[in-house]
Coordinates of C-alpha atoms and ligand atoms in Angstrom, one line a residue:
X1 CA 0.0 0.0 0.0
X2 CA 2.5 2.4 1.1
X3 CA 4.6 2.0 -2.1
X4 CA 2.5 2.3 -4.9
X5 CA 2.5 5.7 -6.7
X6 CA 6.2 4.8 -6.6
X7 CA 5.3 1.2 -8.2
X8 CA 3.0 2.7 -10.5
X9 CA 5.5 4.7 -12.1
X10 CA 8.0 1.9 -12.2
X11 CA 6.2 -0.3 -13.7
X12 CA 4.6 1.6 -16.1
X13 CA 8.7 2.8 -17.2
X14 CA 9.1 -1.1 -17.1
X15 CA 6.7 -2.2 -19.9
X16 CA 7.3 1.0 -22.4
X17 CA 11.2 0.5 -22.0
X18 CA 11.7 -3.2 -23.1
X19 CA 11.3 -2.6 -26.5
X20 CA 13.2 0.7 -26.2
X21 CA 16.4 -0.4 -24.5
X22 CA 17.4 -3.0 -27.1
X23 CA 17.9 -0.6 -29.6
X24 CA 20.6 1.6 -27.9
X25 CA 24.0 0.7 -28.7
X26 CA 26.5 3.4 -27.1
X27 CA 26.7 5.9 -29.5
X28 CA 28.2 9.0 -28.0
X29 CA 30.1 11.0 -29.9
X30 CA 33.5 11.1 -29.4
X31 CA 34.3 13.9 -31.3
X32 CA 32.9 17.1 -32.6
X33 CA 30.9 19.3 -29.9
X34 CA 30.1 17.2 -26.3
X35 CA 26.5 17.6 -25.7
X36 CA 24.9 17.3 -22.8
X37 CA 21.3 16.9 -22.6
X38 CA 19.3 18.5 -19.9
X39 CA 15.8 17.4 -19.2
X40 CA 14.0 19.8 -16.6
X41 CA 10.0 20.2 -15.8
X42 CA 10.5 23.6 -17.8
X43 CA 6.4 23.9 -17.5
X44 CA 4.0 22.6 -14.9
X45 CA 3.9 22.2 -11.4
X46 CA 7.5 21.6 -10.9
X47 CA 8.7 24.5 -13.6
X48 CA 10.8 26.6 -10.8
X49 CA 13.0 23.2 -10.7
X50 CA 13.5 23.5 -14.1
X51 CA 14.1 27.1 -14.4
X52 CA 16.4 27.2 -11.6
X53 CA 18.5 24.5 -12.8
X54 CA 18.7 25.6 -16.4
X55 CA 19.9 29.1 -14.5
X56 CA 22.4 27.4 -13.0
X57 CA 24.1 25.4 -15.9
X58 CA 23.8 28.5 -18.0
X59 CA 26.1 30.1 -15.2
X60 CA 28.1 27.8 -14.8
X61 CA 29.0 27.5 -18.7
X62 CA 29.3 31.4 -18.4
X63 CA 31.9 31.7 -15.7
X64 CA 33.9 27.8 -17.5
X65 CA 33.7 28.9 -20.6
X66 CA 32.0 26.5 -23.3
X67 CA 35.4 24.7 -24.3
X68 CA 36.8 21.9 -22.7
X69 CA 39.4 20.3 -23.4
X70 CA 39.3 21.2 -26.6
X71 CA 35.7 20.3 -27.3
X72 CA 32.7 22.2 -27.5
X73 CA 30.6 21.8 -25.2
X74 CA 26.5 21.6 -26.2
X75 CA 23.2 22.0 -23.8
X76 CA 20.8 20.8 -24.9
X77 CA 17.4 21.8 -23.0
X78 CA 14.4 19.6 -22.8
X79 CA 10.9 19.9 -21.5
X80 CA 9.8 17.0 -19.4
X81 CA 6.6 18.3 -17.7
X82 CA 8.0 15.7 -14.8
X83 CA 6.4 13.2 -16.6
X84 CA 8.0 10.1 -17.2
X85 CA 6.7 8.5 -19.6
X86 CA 7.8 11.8 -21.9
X87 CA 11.3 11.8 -19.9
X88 CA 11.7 8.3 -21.2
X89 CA 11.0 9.6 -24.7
X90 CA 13.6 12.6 -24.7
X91 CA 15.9 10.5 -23.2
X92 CA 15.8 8.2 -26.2
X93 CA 15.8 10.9 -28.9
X94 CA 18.4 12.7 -26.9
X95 CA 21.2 9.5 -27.4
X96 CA 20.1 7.8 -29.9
X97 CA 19.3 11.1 -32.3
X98 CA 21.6 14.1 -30.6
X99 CA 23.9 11.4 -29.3
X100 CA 24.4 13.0 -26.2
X101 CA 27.3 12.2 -24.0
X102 CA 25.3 12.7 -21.0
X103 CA 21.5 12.8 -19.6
X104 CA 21.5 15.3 -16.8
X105 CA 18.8 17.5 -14.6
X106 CA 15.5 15.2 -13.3
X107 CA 13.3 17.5 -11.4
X108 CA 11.7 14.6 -10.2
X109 CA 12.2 10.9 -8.9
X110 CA 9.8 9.2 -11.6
X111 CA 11.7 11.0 -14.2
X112 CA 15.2 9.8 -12.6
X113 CA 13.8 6.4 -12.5
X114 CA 12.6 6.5 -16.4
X115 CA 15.5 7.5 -17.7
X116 CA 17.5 4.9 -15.7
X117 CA 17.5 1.7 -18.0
X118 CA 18.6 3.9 -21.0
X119 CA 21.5 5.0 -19.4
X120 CA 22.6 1.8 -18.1
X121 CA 21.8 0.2 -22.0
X122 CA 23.8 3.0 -23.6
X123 CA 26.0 3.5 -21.2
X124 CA 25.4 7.0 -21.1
X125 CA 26.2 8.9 -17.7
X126 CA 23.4 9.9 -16.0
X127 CA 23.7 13.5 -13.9
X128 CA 21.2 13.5 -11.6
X129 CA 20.7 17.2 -10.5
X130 CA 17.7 17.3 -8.8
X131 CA 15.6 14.0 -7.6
X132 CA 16.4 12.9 -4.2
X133 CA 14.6 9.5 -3.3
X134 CA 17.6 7.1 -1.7
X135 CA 17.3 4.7 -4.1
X136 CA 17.4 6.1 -7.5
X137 CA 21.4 5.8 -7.8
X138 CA 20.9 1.9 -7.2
X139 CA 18.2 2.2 -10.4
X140 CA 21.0 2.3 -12.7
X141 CA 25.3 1.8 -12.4
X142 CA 25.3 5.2 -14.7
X143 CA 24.0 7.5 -12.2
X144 CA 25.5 9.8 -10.4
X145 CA 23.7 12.2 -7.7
X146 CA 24.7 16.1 -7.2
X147 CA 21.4 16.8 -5.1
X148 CA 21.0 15.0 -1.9
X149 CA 18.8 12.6 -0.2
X150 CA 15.3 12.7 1.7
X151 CA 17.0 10.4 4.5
X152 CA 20.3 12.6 4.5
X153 CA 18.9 15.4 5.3
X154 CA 15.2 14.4 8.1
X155 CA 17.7 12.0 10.1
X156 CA 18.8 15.2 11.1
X157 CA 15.9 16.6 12.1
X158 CA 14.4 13.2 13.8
X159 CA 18.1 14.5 16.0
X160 CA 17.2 17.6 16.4
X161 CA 13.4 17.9 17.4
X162 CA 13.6 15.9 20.8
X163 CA 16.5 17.9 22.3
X164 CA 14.3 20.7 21.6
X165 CA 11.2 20.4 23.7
X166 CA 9.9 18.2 20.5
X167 CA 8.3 15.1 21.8
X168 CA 5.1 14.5 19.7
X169 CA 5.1 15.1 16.1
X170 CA 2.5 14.5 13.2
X171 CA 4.1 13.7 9.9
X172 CA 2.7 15.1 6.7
X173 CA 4.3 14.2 3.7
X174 CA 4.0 14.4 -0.7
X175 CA 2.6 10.3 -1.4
X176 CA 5.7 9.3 -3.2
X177 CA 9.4 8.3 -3.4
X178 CA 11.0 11.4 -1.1
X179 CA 8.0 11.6 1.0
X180 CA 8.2 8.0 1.7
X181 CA 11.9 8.3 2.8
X182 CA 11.4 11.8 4.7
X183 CA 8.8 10.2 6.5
X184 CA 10.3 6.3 7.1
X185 CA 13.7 7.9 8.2
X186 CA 12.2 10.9 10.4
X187 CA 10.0 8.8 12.0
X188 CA 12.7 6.4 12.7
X189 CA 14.9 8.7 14.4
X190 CA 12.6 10.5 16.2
X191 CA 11.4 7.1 17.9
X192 CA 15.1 6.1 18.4
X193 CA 15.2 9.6 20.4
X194 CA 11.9 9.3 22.6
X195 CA 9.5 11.3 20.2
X196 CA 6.5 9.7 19.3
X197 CA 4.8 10.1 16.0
X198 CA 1.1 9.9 16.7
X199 CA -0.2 10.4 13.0
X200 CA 1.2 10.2 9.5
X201 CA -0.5 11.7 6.6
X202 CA 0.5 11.9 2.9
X203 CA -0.8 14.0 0.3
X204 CA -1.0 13.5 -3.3
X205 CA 1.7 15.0 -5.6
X206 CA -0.5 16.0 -7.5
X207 CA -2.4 19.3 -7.1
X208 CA -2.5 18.8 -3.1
X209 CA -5.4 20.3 -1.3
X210 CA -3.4 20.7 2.3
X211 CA -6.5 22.1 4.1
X212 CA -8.3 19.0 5.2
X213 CA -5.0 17.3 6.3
X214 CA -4.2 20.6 8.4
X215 CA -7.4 20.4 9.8
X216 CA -6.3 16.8 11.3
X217 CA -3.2 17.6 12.7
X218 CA -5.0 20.9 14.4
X219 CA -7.1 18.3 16.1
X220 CA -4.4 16.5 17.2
X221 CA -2.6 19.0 19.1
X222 CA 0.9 18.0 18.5
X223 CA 4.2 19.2 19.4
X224 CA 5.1 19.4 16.1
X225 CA 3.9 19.1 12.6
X226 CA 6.8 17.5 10.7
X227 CA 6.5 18.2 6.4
X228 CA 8.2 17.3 3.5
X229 CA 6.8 18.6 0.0
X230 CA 8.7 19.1 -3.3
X231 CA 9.8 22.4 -4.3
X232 CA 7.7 24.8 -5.4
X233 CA 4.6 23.6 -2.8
X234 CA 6.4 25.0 0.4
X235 CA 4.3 28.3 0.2
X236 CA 1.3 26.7 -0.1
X237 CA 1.4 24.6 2.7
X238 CA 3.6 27.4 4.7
X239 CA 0.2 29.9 3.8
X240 CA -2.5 27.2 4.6
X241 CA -0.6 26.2 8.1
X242 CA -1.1 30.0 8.8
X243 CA -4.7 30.4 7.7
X244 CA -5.7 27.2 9.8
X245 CA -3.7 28.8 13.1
X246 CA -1.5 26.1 13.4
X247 CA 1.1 28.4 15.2
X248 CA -1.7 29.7 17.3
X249 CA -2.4 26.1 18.5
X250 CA 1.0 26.5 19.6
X251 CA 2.0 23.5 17.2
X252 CA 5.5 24.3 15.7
X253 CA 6.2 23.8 12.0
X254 CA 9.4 21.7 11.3
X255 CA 10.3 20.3 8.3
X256 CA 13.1 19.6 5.2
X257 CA 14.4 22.2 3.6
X258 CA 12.4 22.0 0.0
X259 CA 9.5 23.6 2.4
X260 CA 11.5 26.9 2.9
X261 CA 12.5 27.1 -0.8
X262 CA 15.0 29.8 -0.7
X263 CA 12.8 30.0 -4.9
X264 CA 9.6 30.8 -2.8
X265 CA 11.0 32.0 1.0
X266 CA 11.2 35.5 0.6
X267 CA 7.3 35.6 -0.4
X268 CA 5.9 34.1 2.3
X269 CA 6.2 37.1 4.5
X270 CA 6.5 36.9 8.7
X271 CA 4.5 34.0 9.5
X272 CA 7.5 31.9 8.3
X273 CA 10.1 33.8 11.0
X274 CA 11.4 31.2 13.4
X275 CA 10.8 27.7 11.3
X276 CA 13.2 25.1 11.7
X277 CA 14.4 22.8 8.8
X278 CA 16.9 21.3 8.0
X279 CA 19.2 20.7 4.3
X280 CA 22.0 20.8 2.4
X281 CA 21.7 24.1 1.4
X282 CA 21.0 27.7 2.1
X283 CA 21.4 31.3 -0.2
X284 CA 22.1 32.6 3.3
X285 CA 25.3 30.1 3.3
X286 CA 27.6 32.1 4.5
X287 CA 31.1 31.7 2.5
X288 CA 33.1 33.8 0.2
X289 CA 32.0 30.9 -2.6
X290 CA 28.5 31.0 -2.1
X291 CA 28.4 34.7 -1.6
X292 CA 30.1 35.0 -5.2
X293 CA 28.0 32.3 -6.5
X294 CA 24.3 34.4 -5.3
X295 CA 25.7 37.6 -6.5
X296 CA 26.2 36.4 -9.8
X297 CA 23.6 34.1 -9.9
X298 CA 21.2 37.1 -9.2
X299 CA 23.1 39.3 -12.0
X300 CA 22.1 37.0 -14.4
X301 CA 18.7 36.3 -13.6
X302 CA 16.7 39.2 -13.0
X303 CA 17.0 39.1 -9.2
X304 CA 16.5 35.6 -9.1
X305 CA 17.6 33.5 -5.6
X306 CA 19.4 30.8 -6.5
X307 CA 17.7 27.5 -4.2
X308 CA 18.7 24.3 -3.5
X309 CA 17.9 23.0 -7.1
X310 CA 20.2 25.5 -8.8
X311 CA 23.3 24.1 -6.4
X312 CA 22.0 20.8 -7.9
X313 CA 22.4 21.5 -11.3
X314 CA 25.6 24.1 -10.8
X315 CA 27.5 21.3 -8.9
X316 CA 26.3 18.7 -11.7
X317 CA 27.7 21.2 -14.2
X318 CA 31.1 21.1 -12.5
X319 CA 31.2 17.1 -12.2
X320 CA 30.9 17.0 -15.7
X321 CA 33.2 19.4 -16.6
X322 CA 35.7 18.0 -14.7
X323 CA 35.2 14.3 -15.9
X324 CA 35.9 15.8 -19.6
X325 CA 38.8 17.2 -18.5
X326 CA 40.1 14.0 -16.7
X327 CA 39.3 11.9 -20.1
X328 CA 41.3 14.8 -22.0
X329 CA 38.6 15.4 -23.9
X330 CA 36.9 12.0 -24.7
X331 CA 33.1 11.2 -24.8
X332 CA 33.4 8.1 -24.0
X333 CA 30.8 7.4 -21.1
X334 CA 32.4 4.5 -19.0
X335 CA 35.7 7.1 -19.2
X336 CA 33.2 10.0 -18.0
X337 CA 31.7 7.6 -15.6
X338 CA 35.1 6.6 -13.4
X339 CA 36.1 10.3 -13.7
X340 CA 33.0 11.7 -11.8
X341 CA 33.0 9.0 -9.6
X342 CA 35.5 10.5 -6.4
X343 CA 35.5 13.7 -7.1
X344 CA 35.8 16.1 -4.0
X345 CA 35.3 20.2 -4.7
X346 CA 34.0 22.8 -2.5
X347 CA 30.3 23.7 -3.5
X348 CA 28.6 27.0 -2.6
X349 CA 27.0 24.7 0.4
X350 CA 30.0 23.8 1.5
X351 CA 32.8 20.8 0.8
X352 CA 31.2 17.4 -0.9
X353 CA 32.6 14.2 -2.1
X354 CA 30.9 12.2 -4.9
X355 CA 30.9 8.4 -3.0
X356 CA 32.8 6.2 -5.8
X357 CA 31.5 3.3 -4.5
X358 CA 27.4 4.4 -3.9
X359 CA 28.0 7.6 -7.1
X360 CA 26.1 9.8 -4.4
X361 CA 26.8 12.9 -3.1
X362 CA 28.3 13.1 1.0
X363 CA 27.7 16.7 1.8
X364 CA 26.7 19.0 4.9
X365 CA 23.4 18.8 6.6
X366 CA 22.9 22.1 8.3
X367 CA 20.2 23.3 10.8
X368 CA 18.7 26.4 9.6
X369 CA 15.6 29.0 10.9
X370 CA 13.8 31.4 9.3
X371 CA 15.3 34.8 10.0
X372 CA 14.7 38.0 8.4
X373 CA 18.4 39.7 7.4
X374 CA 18.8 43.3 5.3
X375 CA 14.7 43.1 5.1
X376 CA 14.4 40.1 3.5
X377 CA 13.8 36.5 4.7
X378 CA 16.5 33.6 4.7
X379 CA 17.1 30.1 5.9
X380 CA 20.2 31.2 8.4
X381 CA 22.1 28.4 9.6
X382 CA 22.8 27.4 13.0
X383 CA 24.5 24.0 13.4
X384 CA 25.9 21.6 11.1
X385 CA 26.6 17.6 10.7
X386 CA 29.5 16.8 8.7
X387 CA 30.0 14.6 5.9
X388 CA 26.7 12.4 5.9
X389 CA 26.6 9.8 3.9
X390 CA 23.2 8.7 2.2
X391 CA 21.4 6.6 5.4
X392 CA 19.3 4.8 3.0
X393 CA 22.1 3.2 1.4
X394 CA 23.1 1.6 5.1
X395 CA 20.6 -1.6 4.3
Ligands
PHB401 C1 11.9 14.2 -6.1 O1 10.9 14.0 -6.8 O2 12.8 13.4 -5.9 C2 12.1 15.6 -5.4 C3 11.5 16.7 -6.0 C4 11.6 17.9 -5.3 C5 12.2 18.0 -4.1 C6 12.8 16.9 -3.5 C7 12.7 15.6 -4.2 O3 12.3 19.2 -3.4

């Protein structure tokens, strides 16, 4: 029961695929320009994941140059909706007609999971900038994660809660991959810790209606009401949680970090002072890297905060980049493969290391609230775990 959106989409990637994945020999180019092709919800409910990450890879090309070396390199930018049966379709047209060296972006974990089998049969690198269900780097030997995971970052909270006057907590989470890990490993270290969980709720990906689920955990007085929704839904929930008088109740809001969308934060006005999540990263990150990294960010877009999902796609940019260069130039995607695999860089959120043996990303987890600084409302951080490994991949 609990798994099945998730099995839905799976399966339904399973059937359309078999016919598709025996036609892909490895045909990357291994000369001429390198292409990379991008495919990002550029429309749709999850379209600030897409423009965000398309920002960032833009910059990133901007401040690298587009020659590496001595190739060109090529984005190419596809529209994906987040739907995977169409991911699964760009993704084929994208190597077997572009013959791209490498898939990158995935706004979402179904489209992560589509694409997966067509890397692996084309042995095609797979970047994946932006989906963040534990498992997804196990769906295919060619991934490799920049983003980070649901567990990574809500074992931190499942920490933090109890030490803070925390000690019964309703769960509310989006019904699918992440949402299934942000609540599993939450709940599992808030128990561990004393904390009881006395409901758990899940709301439909798409077009959630949070109101009658708020309505529950109101009459359930707890502690704490503990969220997880993808970004781009934060301000909904953060406005209904409001409306409802959730913090009149005296029930505190905690949650992951893609509920404070640095994309959405600044709009949600004063309600949202004092809310406690915690992630990977943070605009409000405060290093001379990321400080350059906002500024120009910003510059190029209008204004535009960068959020979590533009270090996602930024960072991707750079493992790529840097596996070219390893391979002195080659396409050749087992060669791309090894050479992202390892790699250790500071990030605007601070040092990471691509696992070689897992291909995901060890990173920071930092505890951040809701502060207003220069007039304008940030996720500023206040304590920070060190290199943490994936916990879902500790089976
Ligand atoms: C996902 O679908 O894996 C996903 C999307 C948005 C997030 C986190 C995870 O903020």
């Amino acid at each position: 029961m609990q798994r099945r959106p998730f099995l839905q989409f799976a399966g339904l990637g399973a059937i359309a695929l078999a016919s598709a994945a025996a036609s892909l020999p490895a045909m990357a180019q291994a000369s001429g320009p390198f292409k990379i092709g991008l495919i990002l919800p550029m429309t749709g409910q999850q379209a600030s994941t897409g423009r965000q990450i398309e920002a960032a890879a833009r910059l990133y090309m901007a401040q690298n140059g587009d020659t590496v070396a001595g190739r060109k390199v090529e984005l190419i930018v596809k529209d994906d909706v987040a739907t995977p049966d169409v991911t699964k379709r760009l993704a084929q047209e994208l190597i077997v007609n572009d013959k791209v060296n490498v898939i990158a972006g995935f706004g979402v974990t179904p489209a992560a999971l589509a694409a997966a089998p067509l890397a692996t049969q084309a042995k095609v690198p797979q970047v994946v900038m932006a989906a963040a269900t534990s498992s997804i780097t196990e769906a295919s030997p060619f991934i490799v994660r920049s983003s980070f995971t649901l567990p990574q970052v809500s074992v931190a909270m499942g920490d933090w809660a109890p030490k803070n006057g925390i000690k019964s907590v309703v769960t509310l989470v989006a019904d699918y991959g992440p949402g299934n890990d942000a609540e599993k490993f939450f709940t599992e270290r808030f128990a561990l810790n004393g904390g009881k969980v006395v409901d758990k709720l899940r709301v439909p990906l798409r077009n959630p209606d949070f109101a009658p689920f708020l309505q529950k955990v109101r009459d359930a007085k707890p502690d704490a009401l503990f969220v997880f929704v993808p970004s781009g839904a934060g301000a909904a929930v953060m406005k209904q949680f409001l409306e409802r008088g959730l913090d009149k109740a005296g029930i505190k809001l905690i949650a992951t970090g893609d509920v404070t969308d640095d994309d959405q934060l600044n709009d949600m006005g004063e309600g949202a002072l004092g809310v406690v999540t915690t992630h990977h990263y943070s605009a409000a990150h405060p290093s001379a890297l990321n400080k350059k990294f906002v500024e120009a960010f910003e510059k190029a877009n209008k204004g535009m905060r960068p959020n979590f999902m533009a270090v996602g796609g930024y960072d991707g940019m750079r493992i790529i980049y840097e596996a070219l260069k390893a391979t002195g130039g080659k396409g050749d995607g087992q060669a791309l493969l090894d050479k992202m695999k390892g790699q250790v860089f500071e990030s605007p959120r601070g040092q990471v290391l691509i696992d070689a043996q897992t291909r995901d990303i060890v990173q920071d987890v930092y505890l951040r609230k809701v502060e207003k600084k220069d007039g304008k409302l940030y996720n500023v951080e206040f304590d920070v775990l060190k290199a943490v490994k994936d916990p879902g991949k500790a089976k």
